[in-house]
mmCIF file of C-alpha atoms in Angstrom:
data_model
loop_
_atom_site.group_PDB
_atom_site.id
_atom_site.type_symbol
_atom_site.label_atom_id
_atom_site.label_comp_id
_atom_site.label_asym_id
_atom_site.label_seq_id
_atom_site.Cartn_x
_atom_site.Cartn_y
_atom_site.Cartn_z
ATOM 1 C CA MET A 23 26.135 18.494 -7.060
ATOM 2 C CA HIS A 24 23.769 17.335 -9.768
ATOM 3 C CA TYR A 25 23.579 20.890 -11.251
ATOM 4 C CA SER A 26 27.033 22.143 -10.333
ATOM 5 C CA ALA A 27 29.632 22.719 -12.976
ATOM 6 C CA PRO A 28 32.918 20.739 -12.892
ATOM 7 C CA GLY A 29 35.480 22.326 -10.634
ATOM 8 C CA THR A 30 32.991 24.136 -8.414
ATOM 9 C CA THR A 31 32.622 23.503 -4.710
ATOM 10 C CA VAL A 32 29.815 21.943 -2.656
ATOM 11 C CA ARG A 33 30.180 22.761 1.055
ATOM 12 C CA VAL A 34 28.501 20.760 3.768
ATOM 13 C CA GLY A 35 28.609 22.115 7.370
ATOM 14 C CA LEU A 36 27.315 20.977 10.739
ATOM 15 C CA ARG A 37 26.829 23.379 13.602
ATOM 16 C CA GLY A 38 24.991 23.452 16.913
ATOM 17 C CA ALA A 39 21.668 25.165 17.217
ATOM 18 C CA PRO A 40 19.877 26.360 20.404
ATOM 19 C CA ASP A 41 17.664 23.249 20.523
ATOM 20 C CA GLY A 42 19.444 20.855 18.220
ATOM 21 C CA VAL A 43 21.809 20.726 15.257
ATOM 22 C CA GLN A 44 21.756 22.330 11.815
ATOM 23 C CA VAL A 45 23.167 20.964 8.585
ATOM 24 C CA VAL A 46 23.992 23.466 5.879
ATOM 25 C CA VAL A 47 24.629 22.420 2.241
ATOM 26 C CA ARG A 48 25.838 25.161 -0.147
ATOM 27 C CA ASP A 49 26.584 24.751 -3.832
ATOM 28 C CA GLU A 50 27.703 27.038 -6.691
ATOM 29 C CA GLY A 51 25.224 25.647 -9.251
ATOM 30 C CA ILE A 52 22.661 27.085 -11.583
ATOM 31 C CA GLY A 53 20.304 28.293 -8.841
ATOM 32 C CA ILE A 54 16.521 28.514 -8.659
ATOM 33 C CA ASP A 55 14.365 31.446 -9.869
ATOM 34 C CA ALA A 56 12.635 33.301 -7.097
ATOM 35 C CA ASP A 57 9.096 32.575 -8.375
ATOM 36 C CA GLU A 58 9.827 28.886 -8.258
ATOM 37 C CA LEU A 59 11.176 28.694 -4.657
ATOM 38 C CA PRO A 60 7.707 28.139 -3.130
ATOM 39 C CA ARG A 61 7.348 24.875 -5.003
ATOM 40 C CA VAL A 62 10.775 23.334 -4.435
ATOM 41 C CA PHE A 63 9.420 20.701 -2.054
ATOM 42 C CA GLU A 64 6.631 19.543 -4.344
ATOM 43 C CA ARG A 65 6.991 16.137 -6.001
ATOM 44 C CA PHE A 66 8.207 15.844 -9.542
ATOM 45 C CA VAL A 67 8.549 19.605 -9.869
ATOM 46 C CA ARG A 68 11.697 20.770 -11.776
ATOM 47 C CA GLY A 69 12.558 24.441 -12.303
ATOM 48 C CA ARG A 70 13.116 26.033 -15.670
ATOM 49 C CA ARG A 71 16.912 26.044 -15.178
ATOM 50 C CA ALA A 72 16.938 22.410 -14.138
ATOM 51 C CA ARG A 73 14.897 21.333 -17.167
ATOM 52 C CA ALA A 74 17.287 23.154 -19.498
ATOM 53 C CA HIS A 75 20.358 21.644 -17.795
ATOM 54 C CA ARG A 76 22.293 18.748 -19.325
ATOM 55 C CA ALA A 77 21.716 16.545 -16.318
ATOM 56 C CA ASP A 78 18.661 14.325 -15.980
ATOM 57 C CA GLY A 79 16.475 14.563 -12.918
ATOM 58 C CA THR A 80 13.001 13.666 -11.655
ATOM 59 C CA GLY A 81 12.320 16.575 -9.307
ATOM 60 C CA ILE A 82 11.857 14.344 -6.174
ATOM 61 C CA GLY A 83 15.190 14.876 -4.332
ATOM 62 C CA LEU A 84 14.153 17.828 -2.221
ATOM 63 C CA SER A 85 10.692 16.359 -1.640
ATOM 64 C CA ILE A 86 12.162 13.206 -0.241
ATOM 65 C CA ALA A 87 14.510 15.260 1.966
ATOM 66 C CA HIS A 88 11.494 17.304 3.146
ATOM 67 C CA ALA A 89 9.502 14.191 4.026
ATOM 68 C CA ILE A 90 12.393 12.663 5.999
ATOM 69 C CA VAL A 91 13.130 15.889 7.933
ATOM 70 C CA GLN A 92 9.426 16.335 8.810
ATOM 71 C CA ALA A 93 9.308 12.700 10.031
ATOM 72 C CA HIS A 94 12.066 13.596 12.442
ATOM 73 C CA GLN A 95 10.192 16.762 13.566
ATOM 74 C CA GLY A 96 12.791 18.970 11.888
ATOM 75 C CA GLU A 97 12.739 21.895 9.532
ATOM 76 C CA ILE A 98 14.226 22.434 6.117
ATOM 77 C CA ASP A 99 14.464 25.678 3.976
ATOM 78 C CA VAL A 100 16.016 26.685 0.794
ATOM 79 C CA GLU A 101 17.670 29.898 -0.391
ATOM 80 C CA SER A 102 18.712 30.388 -3.962
ATOM 81 C CA ALA A 103 19.370 32.923 -6.702
ATOM 82 C CA PRO A 104 19.945 32.358 -10.404
ATOM 83 C CA LEU A 105 23.519 31.532 -11.232
ATOM 84 C CA GLN A 106 24.599 32.118 -7.657
ATOM 85 C CA GLY A 107 23.989 28.727 -6.161
ATOM 86 C CA THR A 108 21.624 27.227 -3.573
ATOM 87 C CA VAL A 109 21.757 26.919 0.219
ATOM 88 C CA VAL A 110 19.804 24.181 2.004
ATOM 89 C CA ARG A 111 19.481 24.377 5.769
ATOM 90 C CA ILE A 112 18.211 21.376 7.796
ATOM 91 C CA THR A 113 17.496 21.823 11.508
ATOM 92 C CA LEU A 114 17.010 18.693 13.596
ATOM 93 C CA ARG A 115 15.758 19.349 17.074
ATOM 94 C CA ARG A 116 16.624 17.493 20.352
ATOM 95 C CA VAL A 117 13.747 15.140 21.256
ATOM 96 C CA HIS A 118 13.522 13.587 24.716
ATOM 97 C CA ALA A 119 13.917 9.863 24.493
ATOM 98 C CA SER A 120 10.463 9.219 26.117
ATOM 99 C CA LEU A 121 8.846 10.905 23.090
ATOM 100 C CA LEU A 122 10.306 8.292 20.791
ATOM 101 C CA LEU A 123 8.823 5.338 22.753
ATOM 102 C CA ASP A 124 5.367 4.091 22.113
ATOM 103 C CA SER A 125 3.365 3.977 25.293
ATOM 104 C CA GLY A 126 0.952 1.400 23.963
ATOM 105 C CA ASP A 127 2.395 -1.697 22.364
ATOM 106 C CA GLY A 128 6.071 -1.538 23.409
ATOM 107 C CA THR A 129 7.402 -1.676 19.924
ATOM 108 C CA GLY A 130 9.245 1.636 20.156
ATOM 109 C CA GLN A 131 7.697 2.790 16.904
ATOM 110 C CA GLY A 132 5.449 5.619 18.246
ATOM 111 C CA GLN A 133 5.233 8.963 16.621
ATOM 112 C CA LYS A 134 3.496 12.174 17.398
ATOM 113 C CA GLY A 135 -0.181 12.332 16.761
ATOM 114 C CA ASN A 136 -1.803 9.486 14.830
ATOM 115 C CA LYS A 137 1.032 8.821 12.382
ATOM 116 C CA GLY A 138 2.962 6.491 14.644
ATOM 117 C CA ASN A 139 -0.088 4.271 14.994
ATOM 118 C CA LYS A 140 -0.843 3.751 11.360
ATOM 119 C CA GLY A 141 1.310 0.698 11.102
ATOM 120 C CA ASN A 142 -0.249 -0.853 14.187
ATOM 121 C CA GLU A 143 -3.845 -1.108 12.845
ATOM 122 C CA VAL A 144 -5.253 -4.635 12.870
ATOM 123 C CA ASP A 145 -6.250 -6.597 9.785
ATOM 124 C CA GLY A 146 -3.809 -4.739 7.538
ATOM 125 C CA MET A 147 -5.976 -1.584 7.373
ATOM 126 C CA ASN A 148 -2.935 0.685 7.285
ATOM 127 C CA ASN A 149 -0.632 -1.516 5.214
ATOM 128 C CA ILE A 150 0.079 -0.338 1.665
ATOM 129 C CA MET A 151 1.343 -2.307 -1.274
ATOM 130 C CA VAL A 152 3.173 -0.426 -4.040
ATOM 131 C CA VAL A 153 3.540 -1.970 -7.499
ATOM 132 C CA GLU A 154 5.941 0.336 -9.425
ATOM 133 C CA ASP A 155 8.767 -0.580 -11.793
ATOM 134 C CA ASP A 156 10.468 2.873 -11.887
ATOM 135 C CA GLY A 157 13.081 2.594 -9.205
ATOM 136 C CA ARG A 158 13.237 6.307 -8.409
ATOM 137 C CA VAL A 159 9.453 6.703 -8.108
ATOM 138 C CA ALA A 160 9.198 3.443 -6.068
ATOM 139 C CA ASP A 161 11.923 4.597 -3.661
ATOM 140 C CA PHE A 162 10.222 7.928 -3.237
ATOM 141 C CA LEU A 163 6.861 6.368 -2.520
ATOM 142 C CA VAL A 164 8.209 3.827 -0.064
ATOM 143 C CA ARG A 165 10.273 6.364 1.829
ATOM 144 C CA GLY A 166 7.514 8.948 1.941
ATOM 145 C CA LEU A 167 4.790 6.570 3.032
ATOM 146 C CA LYS A 168 6.997 4.967 5.689
ATOM 147 C CA ALA A 169 7.754 8.482 6.971
ATOM 148 C CA GLU A 170 3.982 8.944 7.377
ATOM 149 C CA GLY A 171 3.825 5.829 9.565
ATOM 150 C CA TYR A 172 2.491 3.272 7.033
ATOM 151 C CA ARG A 173 3.899 -0.228 6.583
ATOM 152 C CA VAL A 174 4.806 -0.578 2.943
ATOM 153 C CA GLU A 175 5.567 -3.507 0.690
ATOM 154 C CA LEU A 176 7.018 -3.079 -2.829
ATOM 155 C CA ALA A 177 6.706 -5.159 -6.040
ATOM 156 C CA ARG A 178 8.417 -4.126 -9.261
ATOM 157 C CA THR A 179 6.536 -6.266 -11.808
ATOM 158 C CA GLY A 180 2.888 -7.097 -12.583
ATOM 159 C CA PRO A 181 3.181 -10.836 -11.722
ATOM 160 C CA GLU A 182 5.086 -10.004 -8.457
ATOM 161 C CA GLY A 183 2.334 -7.519 -7.541
ATOM 162 C CA LEU A 184 -0.418 -10.033 -8.297
ATOM 163 C CA ALA A 185 1.261 -12.710 -6.089
ATOM 164 C CA MET A 186 1.738 -10.163 -3.299
ATOM 165 C CA ALA A 187 -1.908 -8.980 -3.479
ATOM 166 C CA ARG A 188 -3.152 -12.503 -3.360
ATOM 167 C CA GLU A 189 -1.407 -13.054 0.001
ATOM 168 C CA ALA A 190 -2.551 -9.655 1.419
ATOM 169 C CA GLU A 191 -4.377 -9.210 4.732
ATOM 170 C CA PRO A 192 -7.942 -7.870 4.496
ATOM 171 C CA GLY A 193 -8.042 -4.082 3.947
ATOM 172 C CA VAL A 194 -4.538 -3.614 2.528
ATOM 173 C CA LEU A 195 -4.397 -0.688 0.053
ATOM 174 C CA LEU A 196 -2.841 -1.276 -3.369
ATOM 175 C CA ILE A 197 -1.100 1.524 -5.237
ATOM 176 C CA LEU A 198 -0.112 0.483 -8.795
ATOM 177 C CA ASP A 199 1.318 1.944 -11.968
ATOM 178 C CA LEU A 200 -0.263 1.025 -15.307
ATOM 179 C CA MET A 201 2.914 0.383 -17.378
ATOM 180 C CA LEU A 202 4.304 -2.668 -15.574
ATOM 181 C CA PRO A 203 6.488 -5.487 -16.980
ATOM 182 C CA GLY A 204 4.900 -8.914 -17.275
ATOM 183 C CA LEU A 205 1.368 -7.838 -16.504
ATOM 184 C CA SER A 206 -0.076 -4.377 -16.948
ATOM 185 C CA GLY A 207 -1.658 -2.460 -14.099
ATOM 186 C CA LEU A 208 -5.092 -2.704 -15.837
ATOM 187 C CA GLU A 209 -4.775 -6.466 -16.200
ATOM 188 C CA LEU A 210 -3.606 -6.724 -12.597
ATOM 189 C CA CYS A 211 -6.617 -4.709 -11.373
ATOM 190 C CA GLN A 212 -9.061 -6.597 -13.545
ATOM 191 C CA THR A 213 -7.659 -10.024 -12.384
ATOM 192 C CA LEU A 214 -7.929 -9.104 -8.692
ATOM 193 C CA ARG A 215 -11.495 -7.914 -9.047
ATOM 194 C CA ALA A 216 -12.421 -11.025 -11.050
ATOM 195 C CA GLU A 217 -11.105 -13.143 -8.190
ATOM 196 C CA GLY A 218 -13.412 -11.344 -5.739
ATOM 197 C CA ARG A 219 -10.746 -9.346 -3.939
ATOM 198 C CA GLN A 220 -12.134 -6.144 -2.479
ATOM 199 C CA MET A 221 -8.875 -4.320 -1.489
ATOM 200 C CA PRO A 222 -8.892 -0.626 -2.252
ATOM 201 C CA MET A 223 -6.774 0.144 -5.396
ATOM 202 C CA LEU A 224 -5.315 3.443 -6.446
ATOM 203 C CA ILE A 225 -3.792 3.825 -9.910
ATOM 204 C CA LEU A 226 -0.804 6.129 -10.052
ATOM 205 C CA SER A 227 0.145 6.759 -13.649
ATOM 206 C CA ALA A 228 1.596 9.236 -16.116
ATOM 207 C CA LEU A 229 -1.201 8.385 -18.534
ATOM 208 C CA SER A 230 -3.456 11.375 -17.972
ATOM 209 C CA ASN A 231 -6.010 11.335 -20.757
ATOM 210 C CA THR A 232 -9.627 10.800 -19.876
ATOM 211 C CA GLU A 233 -9.955 7.443 -21.621
ATOM 212 C CA ASP A 234 -7.134 5.945 -19.516
ATOM 213 C CA LYS A 235 -8.796 7.172 -16.303
ATOM 214 C CA ILE A 236 -12.215 5.797 -17.302
ATOM 215 C CA ASN A 237 -10.667 2.381 -18.220
ATOM 216 C CA GLY A 238 -8.889 2.163 -14.904
ATOM 217 C CA LEU A 239 -11.911 3.054 -12.865
ATOM 218 C CA ARG A 240 -14.240 0.745 -14.869
ATOM 219 C CA LEU A 241 -11.871 -2.211 -14.480
ATOM 220 C CA GLY A 242 -12.012 -1.900 -10.708
ATOM 221 C CA ALA A 243 -9.748 0.845 -9.455
ATOM 222 C CA ASP A 244 -11.138 2.970 -6.693
ATOM 223 C CA ASP A 245 -9.145 6.064 -7.512
ATOM 224 C CA TYR A 246 -6.807 7.420 -10.221
ATOM 225 C CA LEU A 247 -4.021 9.944 -9.740
ATOM 226 C CA THR A 248 -1.778 11.189 -12.490
ATOM 227 C CA LYS A 249 1.973 11.902 -12.338
ATOM 228 C CA PRO A 250 3.441 14.355 -11.504
ATOM 229 C CA PHE A 251 1.409 14.697 -8.294
ATOM 230 C CA ALA A 252 1.569 16.458 -4.933
ATOM 231 C CA PHE A 253 2.461 13.977 -2.187
ATOM 232 C CA GLU A 254 -0.034 15.692 0.126
ATOM 233 C CA GLU A 255 -2.783 14.930 -2.383
ATOM 234 C CA LEU A 256 -1.719 11.287 -2.593
ATOM 235 C CA LEU A 257 -1.843 11.079 1.251
ATOM 236 C CA ALA A 258 -5.339 12.616 1.335
ATOM 237 C CA ARG A 259 -6.577 10.098 -1.247
ATOM 238 C CA ILE A 260 -5.000 7.224 0.663
ATOM 239 C CA GLU A 261 -6.645 8.285 3.897
ATOM 240 C CA ALA A 262 -10.035 8.604 2.143
ATOM 241 C CA LEU A 263 -9.768 5.134 0.648
ATOM 242 C CA LEU A 264 -8.745 3.549 3.892
ATOM 243 C CA ARG A 265 -11.472 5.358 5.770
ATOM 244 C CA ARG A 266 -14.040 4.214 3.163
ATOM 245 C CA GLY A 267 -12.759 0.675 3.528
ATOM 246 C CA ARG A 268 -13.128 0.667 7.308
ATOM 247 C CA GLU A 269 -16.644 1.967 6.977
ATOM 248 C CA GLN A 270 -17.631 -0.608 4.366
ATOM 249 C CA ARG A 271 -16.180 -3.461 6.402
ATOM 250 C CA ALA A 272 -18.056 -2.286 9.500
ATOM 251 C CA ARG A 273 -21.297 -2.289 7.478
ATOM 252 C CA ALA A 274 -20.634 -5.485 5.581
ATOM 253 C CA SER A 275 -23.223 -8.159 6.238
ATOM 254 C CA THR A 276 -22.466 -10.397 3.191
ATOM 255 C CA LEU A 277 -19.207 -11.939 1.997
ATOM 256 C CA GLN A 278 -19.002 -12.534 -1.793
ATOM 257 C CA VAL A 279 -16.429 -14.411 -3.875
ATOM 258 C CA ALA A 280 -17.379 -14.936 -7.528
ATOM 259 C CA ASP A 281 -20.947 -16.408 -7.380
ATOM 260 C CA LEU A 282 -20.531 -17.686 -3.771
ATOM 261 C CA SER A 283 -22.264 -15.624 -1.069
ATOM 262 C CA LEU A 284 -22.348 -15.833 2.717
ATOM 263 C CA ASP A 285 -24.998 -13.835 4.546
ATOM 264 C CA LEU A 286 -23.401 -13.175 7.932
ATOM 265 C CA GLU A 287 -26.689 -12.033 9.566
ATOM 266 C CA ARG A 288 -28.679 -15.052 8.537
ATOM 267 C CA MET A 289 -25.597 -17.333 8.380
ATOM 268 C CA GLN A 290 -26.840 -18.605 5.055
ATOM 269 C CA ALA A 291 -24.547 -19.592 2.120
ATOM 270 C CA SER A 292 -25.495 -19.817 -1.513
ATOM 271 C CA ARG A 293 -23.845 -20.301 -4.838
ATOM 272 C CA ALA A 294 -25.263 -19.065 -8.130
ATOM 273 C CA GLY A 295 -28.392 -18.214 -6.188
ATOM 274 C CA GLN A 296 -28.878 -21.722 -4.832
ATOM 275 C CA PRO A 297 -28.955 -22.119 -1.046
ATOM 276 C CA ILE A 298 -26.298 -24.425 0.537
ATOM 277 C CA VAL A 299 -27.032 -26.223 3.744
ATOM 278 C CA LEU A 300 -24.008 -26.033 6.063
ATOM 279 C CA THR A 301 -23.419 -26.995 9.679
ATOM 280 C CA ALA A 302 -22.321 -24.337 12.212
ATOM 281 C CA ARG A 303 -18.674 -25.510 11.951
ATOM 282 C CA GLU A 304 -18.725 -25.527 8.169
ATOM 283 C CA LEU A 305 -20.187 -22.016 8.205
ATOM 284 C CA ALA A 306 -17.360 -20.812 10.543
ATOM 285 C CA PHE A 307 -14.803 -22.460 8.272
ATOM 286 C CA LEU A 308 -16.231 -20.883 5.180
ATOM 287 C CA GLU A 309 -16.435 -17.486 6.786
ATOM 288 C CA LEU A 310 -12.735 -17.631 7.614
ATOM 289 C CA LEU A 311 -11.783 -18.548 4.011
ATOM 290 C CA MET A 312 -14.070 -15.975 2.520
ATOM 291 C CA SER A 313 -12.949 -13.103 4.837
ATOM 292 C CA ALA A 314 -9.680 -12.875 2.929
ATOM 293 C CA PRO A 315 -10.042 -14.318 -0.593
ATOM 294 C CA GLY A 316 -6.785 -15.743 -1.841
ATOM 295 C CA ARG A 317 -5.121 -15.811 1.490
ATOM 296 C CA VAL A 318 -3.546 -19.183 2.324
ATOM 297 C CA TYR A 319 -4.549 -20.573 5.726
ATOM 298 C CA SER A 320 -2.440 -23.226 7.325
ATOM 299 C CA ARG A 321 -4.112 -26.176 9.062
ATOM 300 C CA GLU A 322 -2.844 -24.795 12.393
ATOM 301 C CA ARG A 323 -4.397 -21.423 11.672
ATOM 302 C CA ILE A 324 -7.699 -22.978 10.711
ATOM 303 C CA LEU A 325 -7.757 -25.172 13.805
ATOM 304 C CA SER A 326 -7.041 -22.137 15.954
ATOM 305 C CA ASN A 327 -9.804 -19.977 14.347
ATOM 306 C CA VAL A 328 -12.485 -22.488 13.794
ATOM 307 C CA TRP A 329 -11.982 -25.176 16.509
ATOM 308 C CA GLY A 330 -10.055 -23.282 19.168
ATOM 309 C CA THR A 331 -6.609 -24.154 20.400
ATOM 310 C CA ASN A 332 -7.367 -27.490 22.068
ATOM 311 C CA GLU A 333 -7.278 -29.687 18.992
ATOM 312 C CA ASP A 334 -4.339 -31.925 18.204
ATOM 313 C CA PRO A 335 -2.453 -30.306 15.319
ATOM 314 C CA LEU A 336 -1.838 -33.701 13.769
ATOM 315 C CA THR A 337 -5.600 -34.387 13.456
ATOM 316 C CA ASN A 338 -7.064 -34.626 9.911
ATOM 317 C CA VAL A 339 -10.288 -32.857 10.881
ATOM 318 C CA VAL A 340 -9.371 -29.863 8.701
ATOM 319 C CA ASP A 341 -8.949 -32.054 5.619
ATOM 320 C CA VAL A 342 -12.248 -33.815 6.402
ATOM 321 C CA TYR A 343 -14.097 -30.521 6.542
ATOM 322 C CA VAL A 344 -12.409 -29.250 3.358
ATOM 323 C CA ARG A 345 -13.739 -32.301 1.585
ATOM 324 C CA ARG A 346 -17.244 -31.630 2.931
ATOM 325 C CA LEU A 347 -17.129 -28.009 1.836
ATOM 326 C CA ARG A 348 -15.906 -28.904 -1.617
ATOM 327 C CA ALA A 349 -18.712 -31.402 -1.981
ATOM 328 C CA LYS A 350 -21.297 -28.781 -1.096
ATOM 329 C CA ILE A 351 -19.769 -25.708 -2.712
ATOM 330 C CA ASP A 352 -17.692 -26.763 -5.717
ATOM 331 C CA GLU A 353 -19.298 -29.941 -7.066
ATOM 332 C CA GLY A 354 -21.503 -29.213 -10.081
ATOM 333 C CA HIS A 355 -19.755 -25.881 -10.822
ATOM 334 C CA GLY A 356 -17.214 -25.296 -13.482
ATOM 335 C CA LEU A 357 -14.953 -23.170 -11.260
ATOM 336 C CA ALA A 358 -13.607 -24.725 -8.084
ATOM 337 C CA LEU A 359 -13.225 -22.024 -5.375
ATOM 338 C CA ILE A 360 -11.460 -23.973 -2.655
ATOM 339 C CA LYS A 361 -7.817 -24.688 -3.471
ATOM 340 C CA THR A 362 -5.153 -26.776 -1.859
ATOM 341 C CA VAL A 363 -1.728 -25.083 -1.591
ATOM 342 C CA ARG A 364 0.569 -28.048 -1.141
ATOM 343 C CA GLY A 365 2.772 -27.818 1.887
ATOM 344 C CA PHE A 366 0.968 -24.765 3.190
ATOM 345 C CA GLY A 367 -2.784 -25.183 3.571
ATOM 346 C CA TYR A 368 -5.950 -23.925 1.805
ATOM 347 C CA ARG A 369 -7.322 -20.758 0.180
ATOM 348 C CA LEU A 370 -10.613 -19.761 -1.423
ATOM 349 C CA ASP A 371 -10.764 -17.456 -4.486
ATOM 350 C CA ALA A 372 -11.905 -17.283 -8.061
ATOM 351 C CA ALA A 373 -8.502 -17.731 -9.627
ATOM 352 C CA THR A 374 -8.301 -20.206 -12.462
ATOM 353 C CA ASP A 375 -4.913 -21.676 -11.595
#
């Protein structure tokens, strides 16, 4: 309808197919040139006739439809000719109910292959945070990534993205635009790295010159992809970053936040190169806080992870150990790393707030 002239007809039909149903959409619009048909499902691709048309567009409509249909194990194809309109056929196949159920965790979210398990990975390793202020691009990314089995959170401003990233589980992947309101993508990336957060970051931006790419990578981004882009390439880059993150976490023997280090093999802490003598319980407490810089841990969560589940939740033992850690870690240093979040608990990071 976007490219159909006033007074013309758009027909939508539904009919049975041998193994499912078929939806047919037929318009009388401007059509698509034959040489451009192979690319109609690519992201942000608009044909010559579409670009010359009076109507605005982004070139993501058919790509979104394609991703949704594929997620439902269906098929979609397009026939078109210049000035003769376009026909879109969508075939959705019957799927036995048992194939839609997850045989593992009982959530009912299973999909074929590995896609249905992406959202079930522990420690947030297949969660993705998107920071994008363009509503159409954000909607496309969220829909497409969810169709691939990822759990996705969305922020539309720089400050909102920063707050969301600070609360993230270890291993969450951050996809961010550069031109964000309130706080630029470069500033967001630089801030998170300065606070010691090691989450993988992928910049997705229309700024395509070499200098922009170099700045983004030098300020802490792990990858840089320019718009327009092929969704399949984005998926490949996401998978590579997540795989690299899992490998690095498996090899990690040292936790680092600002100038505070914890050697997990020797169970030795140091700050600014100076050793810190800690008890076994203090080391376990510190390891918990440093494993996810910026994450707020409630007293109950700390008791469960450090002391086990038998402690009285009303005990002040957590506060006592926080005071001990602060005396050993923060005293004598200009930047306090252990913070109290009133009404919630404690966090450890290099933020200056």
